[in-house]
Short mmCIF file of C-alpha atoms and ligand atoms in Angstrom, two decimals:
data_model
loop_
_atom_site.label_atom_id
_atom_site.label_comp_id
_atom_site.label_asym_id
_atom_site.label_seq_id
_atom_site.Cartn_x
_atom_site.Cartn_y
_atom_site.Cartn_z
CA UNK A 543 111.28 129.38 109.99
CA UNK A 544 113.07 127.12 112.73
CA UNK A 545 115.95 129.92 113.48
CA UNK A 546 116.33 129.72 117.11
CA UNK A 547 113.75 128.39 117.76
CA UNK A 548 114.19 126.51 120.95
CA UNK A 549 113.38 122.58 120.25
CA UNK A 550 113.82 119.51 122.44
CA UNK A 551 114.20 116.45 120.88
CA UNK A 552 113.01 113.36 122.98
CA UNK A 553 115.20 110.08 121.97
CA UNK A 554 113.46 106.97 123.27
CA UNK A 555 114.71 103.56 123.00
CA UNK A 556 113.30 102.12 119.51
CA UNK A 557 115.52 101.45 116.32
CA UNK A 558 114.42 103.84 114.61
CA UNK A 559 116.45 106.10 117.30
CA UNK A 560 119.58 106.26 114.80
CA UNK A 561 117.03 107.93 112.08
CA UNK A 562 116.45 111.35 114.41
CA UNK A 563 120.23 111.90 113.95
CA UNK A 564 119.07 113.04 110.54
CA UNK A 565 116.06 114.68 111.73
CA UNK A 566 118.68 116.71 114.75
CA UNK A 567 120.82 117.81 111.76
CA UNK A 568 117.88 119.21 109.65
CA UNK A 569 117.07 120.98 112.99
CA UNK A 570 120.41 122.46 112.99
CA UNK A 571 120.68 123.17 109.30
CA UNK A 572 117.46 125.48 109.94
CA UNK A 573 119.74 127.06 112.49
CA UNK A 574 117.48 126.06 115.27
CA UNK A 575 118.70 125.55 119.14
CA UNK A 576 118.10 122.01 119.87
CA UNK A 577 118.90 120.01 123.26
CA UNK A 578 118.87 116.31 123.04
CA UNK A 579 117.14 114.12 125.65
CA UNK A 580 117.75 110.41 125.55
CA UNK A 581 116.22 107.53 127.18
CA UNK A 582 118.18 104.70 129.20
CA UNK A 583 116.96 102.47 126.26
CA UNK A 584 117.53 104.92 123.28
CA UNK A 585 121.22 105.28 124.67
CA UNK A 586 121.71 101.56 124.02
CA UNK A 587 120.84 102.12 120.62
CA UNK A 588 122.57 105.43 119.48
CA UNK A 589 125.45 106.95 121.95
CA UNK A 590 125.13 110.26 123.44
CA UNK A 591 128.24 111.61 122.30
CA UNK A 592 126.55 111.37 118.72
CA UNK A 593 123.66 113.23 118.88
CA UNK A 594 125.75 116.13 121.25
CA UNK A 595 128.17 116.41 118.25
CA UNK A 596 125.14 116.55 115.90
CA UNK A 597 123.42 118.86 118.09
CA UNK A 598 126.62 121.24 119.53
CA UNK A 599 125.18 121.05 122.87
CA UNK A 600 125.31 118.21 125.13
CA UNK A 601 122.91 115.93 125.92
CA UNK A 602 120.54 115.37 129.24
CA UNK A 603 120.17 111.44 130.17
CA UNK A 604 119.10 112.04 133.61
CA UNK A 605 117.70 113.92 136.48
CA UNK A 606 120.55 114.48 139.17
CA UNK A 607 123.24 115.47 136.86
CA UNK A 608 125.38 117.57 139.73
CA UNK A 609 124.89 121.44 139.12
CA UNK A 610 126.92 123.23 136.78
CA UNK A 611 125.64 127.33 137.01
CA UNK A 612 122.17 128.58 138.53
CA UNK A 613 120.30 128.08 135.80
CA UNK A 614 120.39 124.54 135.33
CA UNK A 615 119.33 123.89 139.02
CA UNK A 616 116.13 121.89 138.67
CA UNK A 617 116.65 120.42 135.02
CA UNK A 618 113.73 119.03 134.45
CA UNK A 619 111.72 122.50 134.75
CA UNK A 620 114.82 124.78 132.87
CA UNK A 621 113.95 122.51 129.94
CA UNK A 622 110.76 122.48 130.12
CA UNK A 623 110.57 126.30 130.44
CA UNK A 624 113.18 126.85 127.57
CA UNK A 625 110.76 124.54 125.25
CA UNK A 626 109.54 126.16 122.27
CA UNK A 627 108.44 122.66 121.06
CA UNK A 628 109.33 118.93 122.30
CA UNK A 629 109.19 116.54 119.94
CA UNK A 630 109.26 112.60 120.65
CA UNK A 631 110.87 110.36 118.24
CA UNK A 632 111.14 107.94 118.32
CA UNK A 633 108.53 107.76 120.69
CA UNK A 634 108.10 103.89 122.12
CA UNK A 635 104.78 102.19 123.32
CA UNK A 636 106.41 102.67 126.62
CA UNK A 637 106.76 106.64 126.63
CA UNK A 638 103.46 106.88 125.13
CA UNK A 639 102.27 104.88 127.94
CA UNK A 640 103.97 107.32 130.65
CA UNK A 641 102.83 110.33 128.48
CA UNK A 642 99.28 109.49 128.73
CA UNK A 643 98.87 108.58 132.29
CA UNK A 644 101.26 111.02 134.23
CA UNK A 645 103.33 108.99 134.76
CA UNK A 646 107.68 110.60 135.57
CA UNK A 647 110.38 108.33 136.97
CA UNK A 648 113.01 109.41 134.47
CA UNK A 649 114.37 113.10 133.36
CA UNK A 650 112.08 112.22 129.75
CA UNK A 651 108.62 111.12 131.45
CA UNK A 652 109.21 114.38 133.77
CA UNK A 653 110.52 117.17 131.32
CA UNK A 654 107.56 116.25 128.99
CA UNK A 655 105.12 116.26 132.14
CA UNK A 656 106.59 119.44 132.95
CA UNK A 657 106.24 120.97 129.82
CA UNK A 658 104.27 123.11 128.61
CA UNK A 659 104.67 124.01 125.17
CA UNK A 660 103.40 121.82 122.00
CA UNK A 661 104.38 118.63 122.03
CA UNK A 662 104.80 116.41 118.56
CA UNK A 663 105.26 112.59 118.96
CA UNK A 664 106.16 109.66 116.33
CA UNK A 665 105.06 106.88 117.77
CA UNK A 666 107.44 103.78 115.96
CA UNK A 667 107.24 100.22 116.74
CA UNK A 668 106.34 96.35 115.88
CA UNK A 669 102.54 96.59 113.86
CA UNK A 670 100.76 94.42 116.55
CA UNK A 671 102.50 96.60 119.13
CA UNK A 672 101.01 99.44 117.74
CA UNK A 673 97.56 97.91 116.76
CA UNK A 674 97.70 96.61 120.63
CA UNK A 675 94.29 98.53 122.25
CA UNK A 676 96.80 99.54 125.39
CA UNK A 677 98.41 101.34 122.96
CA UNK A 678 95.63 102.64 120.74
CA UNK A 679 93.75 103.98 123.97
CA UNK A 680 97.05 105.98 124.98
CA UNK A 681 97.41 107.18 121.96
CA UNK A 682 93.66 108.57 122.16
CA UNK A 683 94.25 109.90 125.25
CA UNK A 684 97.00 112.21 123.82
CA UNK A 685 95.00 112.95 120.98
CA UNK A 686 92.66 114.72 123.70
CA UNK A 687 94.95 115.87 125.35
CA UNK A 688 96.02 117.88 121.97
CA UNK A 689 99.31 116.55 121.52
CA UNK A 690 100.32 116.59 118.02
CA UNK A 691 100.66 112.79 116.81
CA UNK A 692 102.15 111.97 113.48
CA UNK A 693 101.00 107.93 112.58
CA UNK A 694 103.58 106.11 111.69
CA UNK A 695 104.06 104.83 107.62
CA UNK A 696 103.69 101.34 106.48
CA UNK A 697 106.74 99.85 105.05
CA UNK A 698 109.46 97.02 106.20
CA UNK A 699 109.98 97.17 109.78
CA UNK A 700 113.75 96.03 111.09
CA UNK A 701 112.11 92.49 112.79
CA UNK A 702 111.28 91.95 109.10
CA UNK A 703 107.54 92.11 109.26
CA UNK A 704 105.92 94.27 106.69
CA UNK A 705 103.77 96.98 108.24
CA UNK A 706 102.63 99.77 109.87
CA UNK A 707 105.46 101.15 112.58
CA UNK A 708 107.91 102.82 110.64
CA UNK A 709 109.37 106.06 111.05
CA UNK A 710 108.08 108.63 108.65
CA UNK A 711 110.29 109.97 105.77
CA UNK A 712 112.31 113.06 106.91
CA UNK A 713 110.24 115.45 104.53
CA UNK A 714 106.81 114.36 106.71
CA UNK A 715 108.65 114.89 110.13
CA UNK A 716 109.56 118.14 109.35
CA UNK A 717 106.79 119.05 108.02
CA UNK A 718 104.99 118.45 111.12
CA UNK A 719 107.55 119.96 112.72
CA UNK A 720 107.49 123.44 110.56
CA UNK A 721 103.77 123.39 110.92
CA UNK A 722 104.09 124.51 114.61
CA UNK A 723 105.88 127.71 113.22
CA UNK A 724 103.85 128.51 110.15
CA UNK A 725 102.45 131.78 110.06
CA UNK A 726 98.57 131.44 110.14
CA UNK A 727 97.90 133.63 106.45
CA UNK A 728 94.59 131.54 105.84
CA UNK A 729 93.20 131.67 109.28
CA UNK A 730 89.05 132.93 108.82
CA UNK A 731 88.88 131.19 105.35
CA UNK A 732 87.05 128.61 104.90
CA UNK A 733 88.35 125.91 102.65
CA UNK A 734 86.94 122.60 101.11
CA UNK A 735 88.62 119.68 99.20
CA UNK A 736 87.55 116.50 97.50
CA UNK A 737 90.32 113.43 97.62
CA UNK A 738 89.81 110.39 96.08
CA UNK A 739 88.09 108.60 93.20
CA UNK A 740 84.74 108.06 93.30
CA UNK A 741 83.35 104.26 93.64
CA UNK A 742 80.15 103.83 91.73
CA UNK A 743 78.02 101.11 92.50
CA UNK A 744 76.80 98.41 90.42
CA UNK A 745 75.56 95.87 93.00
CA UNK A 746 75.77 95.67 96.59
CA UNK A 747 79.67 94.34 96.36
CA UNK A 748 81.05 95.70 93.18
CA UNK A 749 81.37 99.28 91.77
CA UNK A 750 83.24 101.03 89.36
CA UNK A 751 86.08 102.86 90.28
CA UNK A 752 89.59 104.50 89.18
CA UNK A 753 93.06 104.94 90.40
CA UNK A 754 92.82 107.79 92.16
CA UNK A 755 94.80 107.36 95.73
CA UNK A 756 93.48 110.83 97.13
CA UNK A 757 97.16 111.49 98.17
CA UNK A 758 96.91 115.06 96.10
CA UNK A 759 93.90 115.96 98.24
CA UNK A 760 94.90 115.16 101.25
CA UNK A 761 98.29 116.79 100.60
CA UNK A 762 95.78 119.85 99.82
CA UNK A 763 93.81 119.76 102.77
CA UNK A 764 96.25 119.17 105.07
CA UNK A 765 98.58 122.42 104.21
CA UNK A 766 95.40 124.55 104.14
CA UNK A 767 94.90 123.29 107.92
CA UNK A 768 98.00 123.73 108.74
CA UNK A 769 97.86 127.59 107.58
CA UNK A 770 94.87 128.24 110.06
CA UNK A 771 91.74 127.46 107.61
CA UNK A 772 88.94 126.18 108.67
CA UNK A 773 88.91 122.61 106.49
CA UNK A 774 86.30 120.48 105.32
CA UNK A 775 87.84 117.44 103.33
CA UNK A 776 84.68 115.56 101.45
CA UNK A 777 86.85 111.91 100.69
CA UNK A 778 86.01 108.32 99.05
CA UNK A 779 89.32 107.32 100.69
CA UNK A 780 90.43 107.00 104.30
CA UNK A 781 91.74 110.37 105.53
CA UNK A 782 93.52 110.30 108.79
CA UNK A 783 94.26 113.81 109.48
CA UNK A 784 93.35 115.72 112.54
CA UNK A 785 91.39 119.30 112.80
CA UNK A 786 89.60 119.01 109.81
CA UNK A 787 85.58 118.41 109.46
CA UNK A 788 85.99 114.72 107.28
CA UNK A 789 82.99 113.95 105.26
CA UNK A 790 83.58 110.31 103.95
CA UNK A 791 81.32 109.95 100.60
CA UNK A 792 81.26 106.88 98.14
CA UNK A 793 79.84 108.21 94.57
CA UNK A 794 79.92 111.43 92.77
CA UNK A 795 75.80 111.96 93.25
CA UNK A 796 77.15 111.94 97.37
CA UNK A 797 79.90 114.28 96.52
CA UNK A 798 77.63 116.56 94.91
CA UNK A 799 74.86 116.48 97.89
CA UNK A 800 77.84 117.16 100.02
CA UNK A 801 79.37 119.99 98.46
CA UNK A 802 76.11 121.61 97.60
CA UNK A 803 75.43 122.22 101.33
CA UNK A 804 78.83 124.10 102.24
CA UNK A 805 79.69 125.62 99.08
CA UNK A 806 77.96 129.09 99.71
CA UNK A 807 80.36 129.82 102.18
CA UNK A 808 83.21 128.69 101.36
CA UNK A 809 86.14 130.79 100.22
CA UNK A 810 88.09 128.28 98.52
CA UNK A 811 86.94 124.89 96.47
CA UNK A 812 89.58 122.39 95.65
CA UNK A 813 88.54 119.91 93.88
CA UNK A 814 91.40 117.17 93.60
CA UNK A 815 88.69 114.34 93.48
CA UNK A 816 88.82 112.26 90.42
CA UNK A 817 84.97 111.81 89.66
CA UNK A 818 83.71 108.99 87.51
CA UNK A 819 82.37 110.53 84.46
CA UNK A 820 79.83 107.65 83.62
CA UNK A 821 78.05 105.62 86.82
CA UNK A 822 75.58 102.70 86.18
CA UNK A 823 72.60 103.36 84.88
CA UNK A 824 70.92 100.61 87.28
CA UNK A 825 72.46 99.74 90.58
CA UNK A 826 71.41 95.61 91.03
CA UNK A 827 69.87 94.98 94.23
CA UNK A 828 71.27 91.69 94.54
CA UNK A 829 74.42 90.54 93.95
CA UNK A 830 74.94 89.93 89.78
CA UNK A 831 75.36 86.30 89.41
CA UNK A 832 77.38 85.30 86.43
CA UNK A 833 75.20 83.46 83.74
CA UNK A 834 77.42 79.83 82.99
CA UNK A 835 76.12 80.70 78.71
CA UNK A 836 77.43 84.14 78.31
CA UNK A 837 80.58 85.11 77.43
CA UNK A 838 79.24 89.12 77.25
CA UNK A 839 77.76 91.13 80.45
CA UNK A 840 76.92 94.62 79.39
CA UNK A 841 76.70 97.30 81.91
CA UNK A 842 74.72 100.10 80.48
CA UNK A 843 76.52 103.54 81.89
CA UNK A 844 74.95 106.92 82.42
CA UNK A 845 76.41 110.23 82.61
CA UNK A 846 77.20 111.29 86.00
CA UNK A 847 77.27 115.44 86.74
CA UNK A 848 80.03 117.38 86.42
CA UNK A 849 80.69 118.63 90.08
CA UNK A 850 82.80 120.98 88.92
CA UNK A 851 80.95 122.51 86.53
CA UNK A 852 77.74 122.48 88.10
CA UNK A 853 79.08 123.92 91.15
CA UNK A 854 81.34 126.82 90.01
CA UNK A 855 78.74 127.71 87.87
CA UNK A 856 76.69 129.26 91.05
CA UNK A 857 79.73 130.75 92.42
CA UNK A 858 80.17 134.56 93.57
CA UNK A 859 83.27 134.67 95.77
CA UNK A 860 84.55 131.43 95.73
CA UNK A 861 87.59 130.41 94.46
CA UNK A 862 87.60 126.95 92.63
CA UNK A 863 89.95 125.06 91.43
CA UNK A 864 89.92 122.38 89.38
CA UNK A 865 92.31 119.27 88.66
CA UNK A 866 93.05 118.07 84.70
CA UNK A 867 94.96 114.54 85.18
CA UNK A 868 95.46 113.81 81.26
CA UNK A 869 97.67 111.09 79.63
CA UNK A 870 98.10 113.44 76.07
CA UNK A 871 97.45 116.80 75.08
CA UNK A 872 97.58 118.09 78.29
CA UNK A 873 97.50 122.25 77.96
CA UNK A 874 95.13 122.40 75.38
CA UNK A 875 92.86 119.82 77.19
CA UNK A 876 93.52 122.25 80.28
CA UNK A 877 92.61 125.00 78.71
CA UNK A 878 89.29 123.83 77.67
CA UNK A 879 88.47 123.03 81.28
CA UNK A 880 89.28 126.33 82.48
CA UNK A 881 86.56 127.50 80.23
CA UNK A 882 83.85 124.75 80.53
CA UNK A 883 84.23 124.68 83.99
CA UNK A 884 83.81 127.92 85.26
CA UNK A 885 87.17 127.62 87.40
CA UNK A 886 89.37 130.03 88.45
CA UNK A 887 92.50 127.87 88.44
CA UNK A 888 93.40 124.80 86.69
CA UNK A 889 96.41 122.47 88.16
CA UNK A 890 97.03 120.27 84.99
CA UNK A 891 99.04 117.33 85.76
CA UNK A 892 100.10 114.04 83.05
CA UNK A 893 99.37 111.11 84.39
CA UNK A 894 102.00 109.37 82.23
CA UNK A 895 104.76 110.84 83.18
CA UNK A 896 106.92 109.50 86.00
CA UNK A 897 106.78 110.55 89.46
CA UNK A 898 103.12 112.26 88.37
CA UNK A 899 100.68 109.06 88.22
CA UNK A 900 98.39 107.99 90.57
CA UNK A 901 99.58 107.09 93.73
CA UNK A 902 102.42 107.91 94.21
CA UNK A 903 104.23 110.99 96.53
CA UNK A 904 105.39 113.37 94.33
CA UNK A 905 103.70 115.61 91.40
CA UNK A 906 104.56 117.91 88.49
CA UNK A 907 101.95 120.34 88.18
CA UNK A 908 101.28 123.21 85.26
CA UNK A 909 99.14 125.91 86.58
CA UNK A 910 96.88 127.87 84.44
CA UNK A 911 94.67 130.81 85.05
CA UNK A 912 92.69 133.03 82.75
CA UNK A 913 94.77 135.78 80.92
CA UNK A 914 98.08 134.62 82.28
CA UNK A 915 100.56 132.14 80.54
CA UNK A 916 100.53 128.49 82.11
CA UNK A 917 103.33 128.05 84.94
CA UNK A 918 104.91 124.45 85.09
CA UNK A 919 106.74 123.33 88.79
CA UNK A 920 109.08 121.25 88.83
CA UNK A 921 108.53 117.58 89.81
CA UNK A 922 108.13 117.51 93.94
CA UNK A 923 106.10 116.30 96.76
CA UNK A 924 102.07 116.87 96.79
CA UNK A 925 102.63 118.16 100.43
CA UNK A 926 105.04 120.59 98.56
CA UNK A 927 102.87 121.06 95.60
CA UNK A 928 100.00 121.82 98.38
CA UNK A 929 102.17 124.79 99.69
CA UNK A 930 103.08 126.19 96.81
CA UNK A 931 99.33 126.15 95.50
CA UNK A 932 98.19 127.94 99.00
CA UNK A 933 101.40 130.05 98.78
CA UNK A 934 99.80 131.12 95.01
CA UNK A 935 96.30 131.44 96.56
CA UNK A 936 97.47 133.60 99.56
CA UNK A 937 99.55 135.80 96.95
CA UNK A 938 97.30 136.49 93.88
O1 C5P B 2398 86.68 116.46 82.97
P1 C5P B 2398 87.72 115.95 83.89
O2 C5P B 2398 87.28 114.75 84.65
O3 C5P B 2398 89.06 115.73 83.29
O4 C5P B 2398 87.90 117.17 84.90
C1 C5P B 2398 88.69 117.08 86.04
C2 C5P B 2398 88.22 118.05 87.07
O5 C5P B 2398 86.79 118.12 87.11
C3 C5P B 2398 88.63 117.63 88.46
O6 C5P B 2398 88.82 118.79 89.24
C4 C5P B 2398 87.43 116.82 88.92
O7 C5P B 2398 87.35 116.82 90.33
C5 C5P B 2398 86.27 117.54 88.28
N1 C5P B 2398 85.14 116.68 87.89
C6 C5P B 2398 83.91 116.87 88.46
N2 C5P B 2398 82.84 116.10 88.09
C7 C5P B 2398 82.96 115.17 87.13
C8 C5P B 2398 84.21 114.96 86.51
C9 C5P B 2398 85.27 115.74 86.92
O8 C5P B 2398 83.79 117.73 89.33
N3 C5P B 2398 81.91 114.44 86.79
#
């Protein structure tokens, strides 16, 4: 996908600036052409004679480097003109800053000014750097401006503070990076997903809920964007994503409302949402207070709807698919969905296994379909379990 494709890769002076020496060599795994610009401050971190051997080319670190043949004249415009995409990473408070208000004093600030093909930034730093409103507001200001930013991921930051600034894993960056070559195959269909568990309220501070992270779902809605559809993600959990229509919902009665209104024309229904089966039969207006002689509170459940069911069961050219998360048993309970629920597709997946719970990044998935024998993947990412579902969609 990234064969010769023309890439420049923005190094600015943040420690995570040793970490896009992996991301230059995935670059030129994928065989694509990639010319290294670096920062005064990124050079301090990483030399330049590193990333030019990574990248077989050399790399730019300023603006009045003398003339070597006609075509690399005016620098700063030859790269911007050879740009297929520029990508910015690590990309500091300080070139987001620049980025945001026009600002070019060095051969970075005025390539990127100059350019204009997409741009991609991953903004990295200290988390009260990043949470700093300067930075926030620049970082708005690019959104706007429709430059592609990728947040940063929480984790252990190199001061030693535990937060949000780190560098995304290499699988993410590329990702976002391949995204601004995919082919468009689900561009005029219109696609909705549910994330998350639902939180069902039994006073006005508590509810009932499960371990659902929504991370499937997102994965889900996020590949189908990225392949052109037009993406409405209906979530109980915080969704973060860009150029999709986000409808944040709480219980499964909201989901239901929700989907009922877009469902007749949508193409595609995925519903990775992990509904709570039972919800309280009263909701307390007041907060419950906890009775000093009574070891027992009873909660007396009700049955909420099946979504699922209810909804596929009006379908006419819909696709829906449907998620099975079971701890035992799992094809036979996954075949019985398939049937009860009207769906076209079930993607069965046991919970107990590892690297297939709740939570966390990757999934193994068995798919079934009516008439056809079940297919298991191997264990991989949800963003890679997301392409290969679309890739099944876009093929059947
Ligand atoms: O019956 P079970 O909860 O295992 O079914 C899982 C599938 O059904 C998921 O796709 C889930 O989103 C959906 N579901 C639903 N409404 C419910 C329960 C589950 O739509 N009340």
């Amino acid at each position: 996908m990234l064969k010769d494709k023309h890439i420049a890769v923005y190094v600015t002076g943040g420690i995570a600036a040793y970490k896009s020496l992996g991301i230059v060599r995935a670059l030129i795994k994928q065989e694509a052409i990639v010319q290294v610009i670096m920062t005064d401050a990124a050079q301090k971190f990483v030399t330049p004679l590193t990333f030019a051997t990574l990248s077989q080319h050399p790399v730019i670190t300023d603006n009045f480097t003398p003339q070597t043949s006609p075509d690399d004249f005016i620098p700063h415009i030859q790269l911007a003109l050879w740009t297929d995409l520029a990508i910015v990473v690590p990309a500091t408070a300080n070139i987001i800053g620049k980025m945001a208000n026009g600002i070019a004093d060095d051969i970075t600030s005025t390539s990127l000014l100059a350019t204009t093909a997409p741009k991609l930034i991953f903004p990295t730093m200290n988390t009260d750097m990043y949470d700093n409103p300067a930075v926030q507001k620049n970082l708005q200001t690019l959104q706007e401006m429709g430059i592609q930013i990728v947040e940063p991921a929480e984790g252990f930051l190199a001061e030693g503070m535990t937060g949000k600034g780190r560098l995304p894993e290499l699988s993410v960056i590329m990702n976002a990076i391949e995204n601004n070559f995919t082919e468009k195959k689900l561009a005029g269909k219109k696609v909705v997903v549910t994330a998350g568990g639902t939180k069902e309220a039994i006073d006005p501070v508590r509810y009932i809920g499960n371990r659902s992270s929504g991370k499937m779902g997102l994965a889900m809605a996020t590949v189908a964007r990225d392949l052109g559809a037009e993406v409405t993600l209906i979530t109980t959990v915080d969704a973060p994503l860009a150029g999709m229509n986000i409808i944040q919902v709480q219980t499964a009665s909201e989901m239901m409302q929700q989907l009922q209104d877009v469902f007749p024309t949508t193409d595609a229904l995925v519903m990775a949402a992990a509904v709570a089966d039972f919800k309280p039969l009263h909701v307390a207006d007041q907060k419950i207070k906890k009775n000093d002689d009574e070891d027992l509170f009873t909660i007396e459940l009700t049955k909420n709807p099946d979504i699922l069911k209810t909804i596929a069961a009006t379908k006419n050219k819909q696709f829906v698919v449907g998620f099975a998360a079971e701890t035992q048993n799992l094809l036979s309970n996954a075949e019985k969905k398939l049937a009860h629920k009207n769906a076209d597709v079930i993607l069965a997946n046991n919970v107990a296994n590892e690297g297939s719970g709740f939570g966390v990044d990757t999934n193994r998935i068995t798919l079934l379909q009516k008439n056809h024998e079940p297919t298991t993947w191997p264990l991989m990412s949800k963003i890679d379990v997301a392409k290969k579902f679309w890739d099944f969609y876009i093929n059947r």
